[in-house]
Short mmCIF file of C-alpha atoms in Angstrom, two decimals:
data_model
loop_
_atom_site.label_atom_id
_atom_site.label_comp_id
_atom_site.label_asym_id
_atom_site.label_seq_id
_atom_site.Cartn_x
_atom_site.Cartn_y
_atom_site.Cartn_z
CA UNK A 272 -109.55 120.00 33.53
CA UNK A 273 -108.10 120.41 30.37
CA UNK A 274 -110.11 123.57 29.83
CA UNK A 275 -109.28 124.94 32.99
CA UNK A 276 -105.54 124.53 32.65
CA UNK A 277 -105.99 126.81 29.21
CA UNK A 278 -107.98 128.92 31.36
CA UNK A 279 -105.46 129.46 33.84
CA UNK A 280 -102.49 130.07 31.16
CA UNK A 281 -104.61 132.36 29.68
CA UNK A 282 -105.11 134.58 32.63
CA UNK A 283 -101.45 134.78 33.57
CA UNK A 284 -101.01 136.12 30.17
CA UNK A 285 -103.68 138.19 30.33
CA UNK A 286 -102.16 139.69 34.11
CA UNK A 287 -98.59 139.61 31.85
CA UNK A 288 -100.12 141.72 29.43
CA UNK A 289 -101.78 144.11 31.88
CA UNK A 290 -98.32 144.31 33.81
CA UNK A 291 -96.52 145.45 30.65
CA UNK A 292 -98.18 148.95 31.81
CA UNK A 293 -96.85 151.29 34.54
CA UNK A 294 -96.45 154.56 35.56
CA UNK A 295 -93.41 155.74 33.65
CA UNK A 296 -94.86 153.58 30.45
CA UNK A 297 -99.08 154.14 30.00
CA UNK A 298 -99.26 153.70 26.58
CA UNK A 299 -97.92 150.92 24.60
CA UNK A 300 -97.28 149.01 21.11
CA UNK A 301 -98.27 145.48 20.94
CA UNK A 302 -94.52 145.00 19.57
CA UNK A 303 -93.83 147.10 23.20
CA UNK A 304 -96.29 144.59 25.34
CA UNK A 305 -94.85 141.53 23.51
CA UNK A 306 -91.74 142.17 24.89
CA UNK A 307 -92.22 143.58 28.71
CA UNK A 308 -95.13 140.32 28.54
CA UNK A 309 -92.49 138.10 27.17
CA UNK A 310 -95.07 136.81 24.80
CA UNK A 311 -94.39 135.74 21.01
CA UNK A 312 -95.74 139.09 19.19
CA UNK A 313 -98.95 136.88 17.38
CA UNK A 314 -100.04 135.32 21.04
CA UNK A 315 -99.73 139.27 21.98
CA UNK A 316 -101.59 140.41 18.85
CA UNK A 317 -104.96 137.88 19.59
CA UNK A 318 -104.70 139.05 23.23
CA UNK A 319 -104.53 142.73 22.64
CA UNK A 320 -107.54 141.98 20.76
CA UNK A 321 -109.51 140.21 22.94
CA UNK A 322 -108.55 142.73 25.41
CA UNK A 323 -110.02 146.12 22.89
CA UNK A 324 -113.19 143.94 22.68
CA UNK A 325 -113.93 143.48 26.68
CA UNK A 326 -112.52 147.04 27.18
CA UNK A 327 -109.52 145.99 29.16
CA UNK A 328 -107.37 148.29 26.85
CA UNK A 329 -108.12 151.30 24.65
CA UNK A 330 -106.22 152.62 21.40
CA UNK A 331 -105.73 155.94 21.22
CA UNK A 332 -103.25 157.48 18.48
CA UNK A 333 -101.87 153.90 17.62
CA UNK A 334 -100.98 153.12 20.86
CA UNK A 335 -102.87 151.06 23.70
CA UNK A 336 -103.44 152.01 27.13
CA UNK A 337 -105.06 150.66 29.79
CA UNK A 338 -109.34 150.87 29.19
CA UNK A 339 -111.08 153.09 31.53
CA UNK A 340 -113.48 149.37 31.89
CA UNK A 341 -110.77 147.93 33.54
CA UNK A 342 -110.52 150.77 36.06
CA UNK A 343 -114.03 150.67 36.54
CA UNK A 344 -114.44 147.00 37.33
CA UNK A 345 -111.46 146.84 39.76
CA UNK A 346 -112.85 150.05 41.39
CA UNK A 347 -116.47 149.61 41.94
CA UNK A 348 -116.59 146.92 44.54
CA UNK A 349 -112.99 146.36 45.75
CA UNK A 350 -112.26 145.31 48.62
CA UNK A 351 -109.85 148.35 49.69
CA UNK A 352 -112.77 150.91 48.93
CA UNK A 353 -114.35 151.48 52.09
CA UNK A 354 -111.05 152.12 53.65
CA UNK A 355 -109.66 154.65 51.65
CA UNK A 356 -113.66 156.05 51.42
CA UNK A 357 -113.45 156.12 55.14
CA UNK A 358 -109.95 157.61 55.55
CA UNK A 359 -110.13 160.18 52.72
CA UNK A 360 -111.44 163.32 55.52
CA UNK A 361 -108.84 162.07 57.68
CA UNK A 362 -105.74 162.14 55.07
CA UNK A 363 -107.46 165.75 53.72
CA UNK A 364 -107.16 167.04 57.05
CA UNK A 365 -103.63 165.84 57.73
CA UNK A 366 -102.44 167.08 54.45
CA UNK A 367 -103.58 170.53 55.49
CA UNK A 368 -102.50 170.53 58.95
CA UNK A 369 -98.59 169.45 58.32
CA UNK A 370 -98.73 170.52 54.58
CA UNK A 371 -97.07 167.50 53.49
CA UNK A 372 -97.69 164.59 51.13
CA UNK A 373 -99.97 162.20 53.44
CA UNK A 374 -100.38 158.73 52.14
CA UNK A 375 -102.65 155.38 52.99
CA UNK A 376 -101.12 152.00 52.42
CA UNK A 377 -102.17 148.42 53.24
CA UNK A 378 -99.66 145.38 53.63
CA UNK A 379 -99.68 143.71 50.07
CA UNK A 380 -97.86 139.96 49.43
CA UNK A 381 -94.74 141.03 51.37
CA UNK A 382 -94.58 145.18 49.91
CA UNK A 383 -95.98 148.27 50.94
CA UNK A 384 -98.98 149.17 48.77
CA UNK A 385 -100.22 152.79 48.29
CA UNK A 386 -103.86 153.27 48.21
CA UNK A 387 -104.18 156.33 48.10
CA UNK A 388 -102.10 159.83 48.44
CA UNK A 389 -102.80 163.97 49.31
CA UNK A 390 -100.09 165.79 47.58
CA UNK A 391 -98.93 169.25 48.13
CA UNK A 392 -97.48 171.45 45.94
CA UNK A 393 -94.20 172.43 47.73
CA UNK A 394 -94.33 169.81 50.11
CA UNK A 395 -90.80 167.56 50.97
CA UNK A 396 -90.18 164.96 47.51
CA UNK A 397 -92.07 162.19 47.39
CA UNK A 398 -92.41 159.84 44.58
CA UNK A 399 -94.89 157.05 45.83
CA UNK A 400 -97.94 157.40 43.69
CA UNK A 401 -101.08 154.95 43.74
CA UNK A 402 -100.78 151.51 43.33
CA UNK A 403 -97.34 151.69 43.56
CA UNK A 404 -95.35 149.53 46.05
CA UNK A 405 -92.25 150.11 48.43
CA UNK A 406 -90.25 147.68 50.20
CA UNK A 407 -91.50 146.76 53.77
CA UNK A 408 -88.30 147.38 55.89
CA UNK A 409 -87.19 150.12 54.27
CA UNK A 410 -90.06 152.53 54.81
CA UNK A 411 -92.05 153.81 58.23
CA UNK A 412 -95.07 152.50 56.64
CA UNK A 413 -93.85 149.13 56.13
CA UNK A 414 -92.04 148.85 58.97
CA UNK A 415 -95.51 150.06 61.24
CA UNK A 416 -97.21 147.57 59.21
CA UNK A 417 -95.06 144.52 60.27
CA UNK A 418 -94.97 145.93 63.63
CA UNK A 419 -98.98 145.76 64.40
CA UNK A 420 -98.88 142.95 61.71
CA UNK A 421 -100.85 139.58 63.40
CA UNK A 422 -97.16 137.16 65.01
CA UNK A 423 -97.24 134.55 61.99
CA UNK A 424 -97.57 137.54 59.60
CA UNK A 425 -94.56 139.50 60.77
CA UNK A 426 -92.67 135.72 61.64
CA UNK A 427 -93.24 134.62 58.48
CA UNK A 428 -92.25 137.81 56.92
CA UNK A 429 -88.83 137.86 58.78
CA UNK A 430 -88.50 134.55 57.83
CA UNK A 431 -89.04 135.26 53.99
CA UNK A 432 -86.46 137.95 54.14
CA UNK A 433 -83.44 137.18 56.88
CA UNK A 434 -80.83 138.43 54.46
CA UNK A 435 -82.21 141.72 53.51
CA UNK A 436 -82.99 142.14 57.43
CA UNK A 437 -79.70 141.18 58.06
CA UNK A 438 -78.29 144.04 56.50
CA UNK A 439 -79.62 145.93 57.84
CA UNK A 440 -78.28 147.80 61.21
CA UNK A 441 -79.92 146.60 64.55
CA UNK A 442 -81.94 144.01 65.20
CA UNK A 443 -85.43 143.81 63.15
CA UNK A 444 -87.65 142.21 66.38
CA UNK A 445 -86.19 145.10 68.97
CA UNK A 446 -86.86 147.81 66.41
CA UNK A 447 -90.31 146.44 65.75
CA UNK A 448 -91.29 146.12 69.69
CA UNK A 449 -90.00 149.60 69.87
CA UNK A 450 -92.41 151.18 67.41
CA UNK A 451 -95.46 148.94 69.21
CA UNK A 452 -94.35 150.56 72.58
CA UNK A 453 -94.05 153.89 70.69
CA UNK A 454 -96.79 153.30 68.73
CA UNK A 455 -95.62 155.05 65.03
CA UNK A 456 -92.20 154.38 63.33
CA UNK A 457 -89.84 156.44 61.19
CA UNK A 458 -87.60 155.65 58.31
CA UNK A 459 -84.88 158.16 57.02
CA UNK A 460 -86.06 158.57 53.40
CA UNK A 461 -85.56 155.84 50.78
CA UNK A 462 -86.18 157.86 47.38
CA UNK A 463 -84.75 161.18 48.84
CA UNK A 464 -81.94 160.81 51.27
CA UNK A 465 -83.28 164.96 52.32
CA UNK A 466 -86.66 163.34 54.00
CA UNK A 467 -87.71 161.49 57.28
CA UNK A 468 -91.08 159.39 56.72
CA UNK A 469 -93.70 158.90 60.30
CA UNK A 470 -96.39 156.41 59.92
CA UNK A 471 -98.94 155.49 62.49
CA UNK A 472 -101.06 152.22 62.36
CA UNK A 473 -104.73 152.12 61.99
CA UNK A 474 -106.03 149.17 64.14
CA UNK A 475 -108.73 146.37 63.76
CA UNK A 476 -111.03 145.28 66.41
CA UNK A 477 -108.29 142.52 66.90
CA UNK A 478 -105.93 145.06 67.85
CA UNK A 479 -103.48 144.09 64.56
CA UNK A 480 -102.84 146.76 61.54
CA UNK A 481 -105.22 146.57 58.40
CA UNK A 482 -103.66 149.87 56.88
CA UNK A 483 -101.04 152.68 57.39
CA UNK A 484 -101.14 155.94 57.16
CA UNK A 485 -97.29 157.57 56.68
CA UNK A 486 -96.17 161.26 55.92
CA UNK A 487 -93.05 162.68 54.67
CA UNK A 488 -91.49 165.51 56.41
CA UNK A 489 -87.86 167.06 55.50
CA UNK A 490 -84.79 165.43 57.46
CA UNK A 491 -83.89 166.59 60.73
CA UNK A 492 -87.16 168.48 61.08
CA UNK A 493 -87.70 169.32 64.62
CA UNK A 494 -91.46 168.64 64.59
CA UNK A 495 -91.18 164.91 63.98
CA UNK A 496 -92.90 164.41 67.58
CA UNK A 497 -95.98 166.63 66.79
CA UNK A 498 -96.31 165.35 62.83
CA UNK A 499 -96.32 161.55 64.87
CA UNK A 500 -99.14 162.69 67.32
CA UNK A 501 -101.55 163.88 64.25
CA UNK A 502 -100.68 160.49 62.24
CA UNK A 503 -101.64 158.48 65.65
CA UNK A 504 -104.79 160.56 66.41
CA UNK A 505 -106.24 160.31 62.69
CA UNK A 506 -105.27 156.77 62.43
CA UNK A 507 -107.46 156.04 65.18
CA UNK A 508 -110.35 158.39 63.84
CA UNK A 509 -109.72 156.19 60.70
CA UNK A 510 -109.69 152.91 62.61
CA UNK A 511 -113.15 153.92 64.60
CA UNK A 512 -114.43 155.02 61.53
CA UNK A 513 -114.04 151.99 60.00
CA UNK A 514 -115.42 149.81 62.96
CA UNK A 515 -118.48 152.17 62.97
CA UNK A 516 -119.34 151.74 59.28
CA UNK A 517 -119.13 147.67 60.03
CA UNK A 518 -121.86 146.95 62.54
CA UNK A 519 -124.37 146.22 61.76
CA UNK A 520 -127.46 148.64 62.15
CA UNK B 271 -108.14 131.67 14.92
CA UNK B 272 -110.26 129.08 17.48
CA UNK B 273 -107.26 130.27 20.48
CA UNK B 274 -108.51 133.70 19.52
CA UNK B 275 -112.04 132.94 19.69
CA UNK B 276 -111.77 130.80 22.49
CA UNK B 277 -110.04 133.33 24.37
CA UNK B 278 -112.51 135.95 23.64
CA UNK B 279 -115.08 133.86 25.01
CA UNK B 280 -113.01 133.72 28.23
CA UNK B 281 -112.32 137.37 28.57
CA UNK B 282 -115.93 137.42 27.95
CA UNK B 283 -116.88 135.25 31.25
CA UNK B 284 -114.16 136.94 33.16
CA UNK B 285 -115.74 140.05 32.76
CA UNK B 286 -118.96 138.70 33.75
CA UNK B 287 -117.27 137.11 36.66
CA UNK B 288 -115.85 140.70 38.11
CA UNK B 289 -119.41 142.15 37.20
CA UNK B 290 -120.82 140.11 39.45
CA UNK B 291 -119.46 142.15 42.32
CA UNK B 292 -121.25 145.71 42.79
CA UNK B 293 -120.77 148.22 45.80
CA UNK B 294 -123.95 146.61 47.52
CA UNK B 295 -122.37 143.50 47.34
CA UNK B 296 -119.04 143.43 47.32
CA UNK B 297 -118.85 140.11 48.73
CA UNK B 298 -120.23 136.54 47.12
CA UNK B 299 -120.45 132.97 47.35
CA UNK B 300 -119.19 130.98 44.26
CA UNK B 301 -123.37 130.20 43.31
CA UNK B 302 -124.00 133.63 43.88
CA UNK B 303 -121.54 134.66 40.86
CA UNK B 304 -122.66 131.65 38.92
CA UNK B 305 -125.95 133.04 38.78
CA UNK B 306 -125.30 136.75 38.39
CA UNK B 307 -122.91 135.75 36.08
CA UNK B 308 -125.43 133.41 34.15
CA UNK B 309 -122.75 130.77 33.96
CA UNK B 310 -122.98 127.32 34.84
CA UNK B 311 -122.32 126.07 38.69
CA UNK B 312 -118.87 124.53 37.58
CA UNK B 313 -117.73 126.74 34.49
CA UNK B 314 -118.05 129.84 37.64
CA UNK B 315 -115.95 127.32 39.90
CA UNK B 316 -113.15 126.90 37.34
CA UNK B 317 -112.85 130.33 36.48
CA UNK B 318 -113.04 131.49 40.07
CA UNK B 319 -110.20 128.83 40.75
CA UNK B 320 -108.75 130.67 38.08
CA UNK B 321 -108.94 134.26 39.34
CA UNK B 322 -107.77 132.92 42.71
CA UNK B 323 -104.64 131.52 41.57
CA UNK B 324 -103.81 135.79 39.56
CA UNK B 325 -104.95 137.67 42.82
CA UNK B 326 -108.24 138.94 41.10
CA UNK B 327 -110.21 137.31 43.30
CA UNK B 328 -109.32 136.62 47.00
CA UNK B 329 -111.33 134.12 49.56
CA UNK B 330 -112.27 135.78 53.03
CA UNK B 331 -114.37 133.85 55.55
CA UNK B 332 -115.64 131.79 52.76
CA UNK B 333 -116.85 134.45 50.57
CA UNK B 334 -115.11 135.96 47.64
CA UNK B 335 -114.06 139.42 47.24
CA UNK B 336 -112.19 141.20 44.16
CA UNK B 337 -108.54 141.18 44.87
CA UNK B 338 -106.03 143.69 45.82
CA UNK B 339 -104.02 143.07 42.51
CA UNK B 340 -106.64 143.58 40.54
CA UNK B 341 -107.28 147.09 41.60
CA UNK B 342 -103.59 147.31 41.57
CA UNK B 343 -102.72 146.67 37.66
CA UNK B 344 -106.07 148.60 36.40
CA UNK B 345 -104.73 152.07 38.98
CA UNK B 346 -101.42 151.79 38.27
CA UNK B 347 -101.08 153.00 34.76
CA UNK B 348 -105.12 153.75 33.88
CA UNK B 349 -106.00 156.19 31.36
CA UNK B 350 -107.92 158.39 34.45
CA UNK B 351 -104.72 158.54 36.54
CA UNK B 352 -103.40 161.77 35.84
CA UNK B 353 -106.84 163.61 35.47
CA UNK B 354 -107.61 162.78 38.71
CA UNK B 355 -104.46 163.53 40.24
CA UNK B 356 -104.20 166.85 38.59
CA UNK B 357 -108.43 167.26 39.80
CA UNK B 358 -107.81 166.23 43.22
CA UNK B 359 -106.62 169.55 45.29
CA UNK B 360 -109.27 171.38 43.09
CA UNK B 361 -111.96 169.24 44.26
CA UNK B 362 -110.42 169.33 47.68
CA UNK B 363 -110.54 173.50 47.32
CA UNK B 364 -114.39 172.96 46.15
CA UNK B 365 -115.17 170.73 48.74
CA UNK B 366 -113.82 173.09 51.64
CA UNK B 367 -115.40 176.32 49.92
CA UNK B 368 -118.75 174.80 49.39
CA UNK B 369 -119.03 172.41 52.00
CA UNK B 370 -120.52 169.99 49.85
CA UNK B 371 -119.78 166.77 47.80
CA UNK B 372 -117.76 167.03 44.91
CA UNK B 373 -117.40 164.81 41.80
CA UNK B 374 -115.36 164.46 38.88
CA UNK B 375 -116.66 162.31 35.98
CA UNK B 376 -116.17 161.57 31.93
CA UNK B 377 -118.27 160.33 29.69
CA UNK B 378 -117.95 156.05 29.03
CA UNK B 379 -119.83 154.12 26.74
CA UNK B 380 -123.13 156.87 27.08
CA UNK B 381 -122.71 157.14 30.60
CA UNK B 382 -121.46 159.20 33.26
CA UNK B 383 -118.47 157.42 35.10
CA UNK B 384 -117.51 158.70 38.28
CA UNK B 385 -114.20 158.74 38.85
CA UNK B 386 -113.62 160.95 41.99
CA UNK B 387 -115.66 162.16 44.88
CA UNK B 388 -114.99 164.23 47.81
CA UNK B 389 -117.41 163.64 50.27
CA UNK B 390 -118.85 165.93 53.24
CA UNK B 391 -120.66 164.99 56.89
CA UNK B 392 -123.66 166.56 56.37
CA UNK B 393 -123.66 167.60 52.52
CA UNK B 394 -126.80 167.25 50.92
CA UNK B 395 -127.41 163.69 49.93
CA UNK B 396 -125.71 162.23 47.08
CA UNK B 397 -125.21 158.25 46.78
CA UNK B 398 -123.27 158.28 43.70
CA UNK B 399 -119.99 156.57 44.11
CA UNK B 400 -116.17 155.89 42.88
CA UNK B 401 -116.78 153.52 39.62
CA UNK B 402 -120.46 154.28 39.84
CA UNK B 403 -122.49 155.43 36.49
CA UNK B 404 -125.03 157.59 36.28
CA UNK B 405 -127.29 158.34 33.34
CA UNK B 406 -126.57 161.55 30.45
CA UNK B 407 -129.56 162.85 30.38
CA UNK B 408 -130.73 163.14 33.91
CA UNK B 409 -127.74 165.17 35.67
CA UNK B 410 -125.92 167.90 35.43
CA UNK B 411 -122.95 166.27 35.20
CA UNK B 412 -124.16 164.75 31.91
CA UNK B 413 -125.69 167.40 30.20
CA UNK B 414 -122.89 169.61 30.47
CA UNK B 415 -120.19 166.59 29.10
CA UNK B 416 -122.57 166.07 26.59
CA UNK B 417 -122.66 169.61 25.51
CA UNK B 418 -119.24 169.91 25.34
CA UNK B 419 -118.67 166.82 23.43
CA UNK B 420 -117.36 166.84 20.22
CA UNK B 421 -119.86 167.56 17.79
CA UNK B 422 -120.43 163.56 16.34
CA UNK B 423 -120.10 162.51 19.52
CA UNK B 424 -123.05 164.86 20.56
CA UNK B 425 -125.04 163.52 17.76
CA UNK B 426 -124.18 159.89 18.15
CA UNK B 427 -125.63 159.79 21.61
CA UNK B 428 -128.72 162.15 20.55
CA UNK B 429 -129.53 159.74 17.95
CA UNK B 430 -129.00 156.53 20.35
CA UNK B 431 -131.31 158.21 22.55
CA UNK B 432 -134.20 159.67 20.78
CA UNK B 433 -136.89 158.01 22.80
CA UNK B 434 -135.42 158.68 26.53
CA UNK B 435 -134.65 162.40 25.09
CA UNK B 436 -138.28 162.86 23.73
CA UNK B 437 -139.66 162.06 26.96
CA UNK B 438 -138.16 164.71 28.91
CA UNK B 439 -139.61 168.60 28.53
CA UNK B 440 -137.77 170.47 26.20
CA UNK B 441 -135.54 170.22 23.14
CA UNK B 442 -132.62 168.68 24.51
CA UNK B 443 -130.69 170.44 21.48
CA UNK B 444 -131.77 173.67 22.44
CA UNK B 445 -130.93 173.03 26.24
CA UNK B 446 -126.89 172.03 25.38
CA UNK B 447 -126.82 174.94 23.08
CA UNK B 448 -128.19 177.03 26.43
CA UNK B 449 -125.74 175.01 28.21
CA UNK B 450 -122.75 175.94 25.58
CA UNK B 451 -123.35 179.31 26.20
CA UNK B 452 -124.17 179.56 30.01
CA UNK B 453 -120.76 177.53 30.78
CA UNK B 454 -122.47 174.90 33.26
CA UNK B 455 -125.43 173.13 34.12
CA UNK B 456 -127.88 172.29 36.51
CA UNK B 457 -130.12 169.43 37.37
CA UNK B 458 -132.56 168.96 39.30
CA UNK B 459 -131.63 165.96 41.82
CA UNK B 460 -131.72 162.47 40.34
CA UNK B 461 -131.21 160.20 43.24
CA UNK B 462 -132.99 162.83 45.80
CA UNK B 463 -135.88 165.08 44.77
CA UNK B 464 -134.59 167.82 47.59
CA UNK B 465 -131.46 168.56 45.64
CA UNK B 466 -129.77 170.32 42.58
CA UNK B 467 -127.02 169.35 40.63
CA UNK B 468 -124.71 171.74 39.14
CA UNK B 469 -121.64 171.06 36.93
CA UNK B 470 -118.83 172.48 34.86
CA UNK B 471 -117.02 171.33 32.09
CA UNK B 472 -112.83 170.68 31.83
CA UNK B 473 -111.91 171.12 28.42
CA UNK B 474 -109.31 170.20 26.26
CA UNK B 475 -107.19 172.41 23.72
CA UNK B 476 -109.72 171.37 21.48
CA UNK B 477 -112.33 172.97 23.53
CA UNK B 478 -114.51 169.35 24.24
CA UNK B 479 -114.81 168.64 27.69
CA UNK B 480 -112.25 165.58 28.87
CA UNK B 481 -114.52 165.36 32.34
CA UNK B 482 -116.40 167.40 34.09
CA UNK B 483 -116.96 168.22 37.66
CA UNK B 484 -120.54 168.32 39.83
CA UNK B 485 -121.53 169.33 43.16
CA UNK B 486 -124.71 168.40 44.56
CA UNK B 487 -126.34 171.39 46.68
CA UNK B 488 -130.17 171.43 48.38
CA UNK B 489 -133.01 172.78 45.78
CA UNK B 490 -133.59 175.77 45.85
CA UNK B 491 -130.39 177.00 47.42
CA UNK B 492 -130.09 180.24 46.54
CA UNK B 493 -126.33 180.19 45.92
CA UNK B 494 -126.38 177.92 42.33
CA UNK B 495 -124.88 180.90 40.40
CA UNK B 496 -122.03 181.38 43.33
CA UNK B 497 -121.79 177.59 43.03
CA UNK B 498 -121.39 177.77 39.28
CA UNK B 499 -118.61 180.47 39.37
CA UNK B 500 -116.45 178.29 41.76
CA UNK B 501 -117.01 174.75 39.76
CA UNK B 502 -116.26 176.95 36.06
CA UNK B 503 -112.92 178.75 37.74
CA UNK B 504 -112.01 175.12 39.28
CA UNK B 505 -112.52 173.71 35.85
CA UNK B 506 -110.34 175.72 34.40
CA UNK B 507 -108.22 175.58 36.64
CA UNK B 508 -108.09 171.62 35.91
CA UNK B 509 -107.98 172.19 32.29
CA UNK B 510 -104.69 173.94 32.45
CA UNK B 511 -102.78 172.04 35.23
CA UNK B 512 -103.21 168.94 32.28
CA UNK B 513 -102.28 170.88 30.16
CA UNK B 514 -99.01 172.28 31.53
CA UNK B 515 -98.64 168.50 32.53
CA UNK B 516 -99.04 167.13 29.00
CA UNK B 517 -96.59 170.10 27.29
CA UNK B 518 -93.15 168.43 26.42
CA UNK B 519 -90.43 170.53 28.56
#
């Protein structure tokens, strides 16, 4: 017991550690981790060590960075690889076909996670990269996601949030029946105020969402209608895909 | 000292832990890591409690599965991020020109780690996938990062080697030098006697290849050179974008 309450402190400060790194900040100092971790710099020190050894982080001109081991460990078997395998043809041939940024997302612990993204060069602005998140309600891939999300998944969202929600304008439930009926949703943009996001849901056998797909297109674009119909029709190639590689044969 | 040891020991069993899971089984039961894992029954328990309670594992119909937040925290900042975000349209303009899988892959540890693959209905076979490792000396895609390597690096995996090398026909010295001055190589197929492997280098400023990039065509084909010219000018082309991406401006 004793051991296993260590254990458990020492993961969290091992996920600390690992969280010190983002996009905008790959490489660190220990001095640099210590702080973002909120660790005393010696508890960093042994960590970053223990870390080098198991190839969880590299040093490369004095600073660390995040060890290609890690990458490979988290990649090889996870449990979001067969759906961005399976939708990869399905995002390439979006991303030629409307020439804009097309992106694959999953519902995460109450945020939009990207999975994985076809960019463009020239293509409307779009700063979501991979493994990034974005709020829920303030995206058309969130809000598509709580739409076709399973009723105690999208209650117990609402519930989680009621004052963000309640800022908002309208009411959350009627917009969120309306993109079921309608079957995509769109969000004015929330990095660049220029763009329009459409996202379609890609259905499980149970009818609820286990992943978005979600495009951005510039503002007052007339072809939101047509850029809608290719998300729905390659979210359900994606979706049959998916059910296809399951059974069993 | 003893935290730091004992903590090494537990990085150690973590890793052994997320090991455990492989792309032909993705999913196990908490005995089935124990014993891939070589751990005992309840030291595999705790540390699976463990993993749980940080999102790198998650529980689905009773089995485990790596978790979401692992993949997220080793994507979001890793080391391979930008090469394959600056390699993906290239392999996407490979993959619709040749109609045929496409992979991009560095050199880890003696091995070929691939780290992006763009796959084709109806490409000749090719079972090597994201996170998967294939060996130096037996593809194209090794032979040509190992004879672009840095010139100890070259020799450190030569001399690791010796025995695997001698077995194959050929000076293997002789055959990077050929490969040097040819700009790419080919291989006959590894996983699939019917097929050839063919792959260029990206290189740094230094000129030693960073990754390189394979297709996987049927033997024989008489199109290898036409293959070659696309995968060197793609290369190239990869080579540069990081670099324009890496200049200060």
């Amino acid at each position: 017991m004793a051991n296993s309450s260590s254990g458990e402190k020492l993961l969290d400060r091992l996920v600390r550690v690992l969280e010190a790194f983002a996009p905008d900040r790959p490489e660190l100092t220990v001095a640099q981790i210590a702080e973002r971790a909120d660790l005393p710099r010696t508890t960093a020190y042994r960590l970053v060590q223990d870390c080098l050894a198991v190839g969880f982080l590299t040093r490369q001109h004095g600073t660390l960075r995040l060890g290609v081991r890690l990458w490979e460990l988290a990649n090889r078997a996870s449990a979001t690889r067969d759906l961005r395998q399976v939708a990869m043809p399905f995002l390439e041939d979006l991303n030629q076909l409307l020439r804009q940024h097309v992106q694959l997302s999953v519902l995460h612990e109450d945020e939009v996670l990207i999975l994985e993204r076809h960019s463009r060069p020239g293509a409307a602005i779009n700063n979501a990269s991979v493994a990034s998140r974005l709020p829920v309600h303030r995206t058309s891939m969130g809000m598509v996601l709580l739409a076709f999300a399973p009723a105690p998944v999208q209650a117990g969202y609402i519930g989680r949030h009621e004052g963000l929600l309640a800022a908002r304008h309208g009411d959350v439930r009627r917009e969120l029946a309306e993109i079921r009926r309608r079957g995509y949703a769109t969000f004015d943009g929330l990095i660049d105020p220029t763009t329009t996001g459409a996202a379609a849901p890609v259905l499980g056998p149970d009818g609820a969402a286990v992943a978005a797909i979600g495009v951005v297109i510039p503002r007052d674009s007339d072809s939101l209608q047509v850029v809608a119909m290719a998300l729905m029709t390659a979210a359900r190639g994606i979706g049959r895909a998916l059910q296809e590689g399951a059974a069993p044969n």
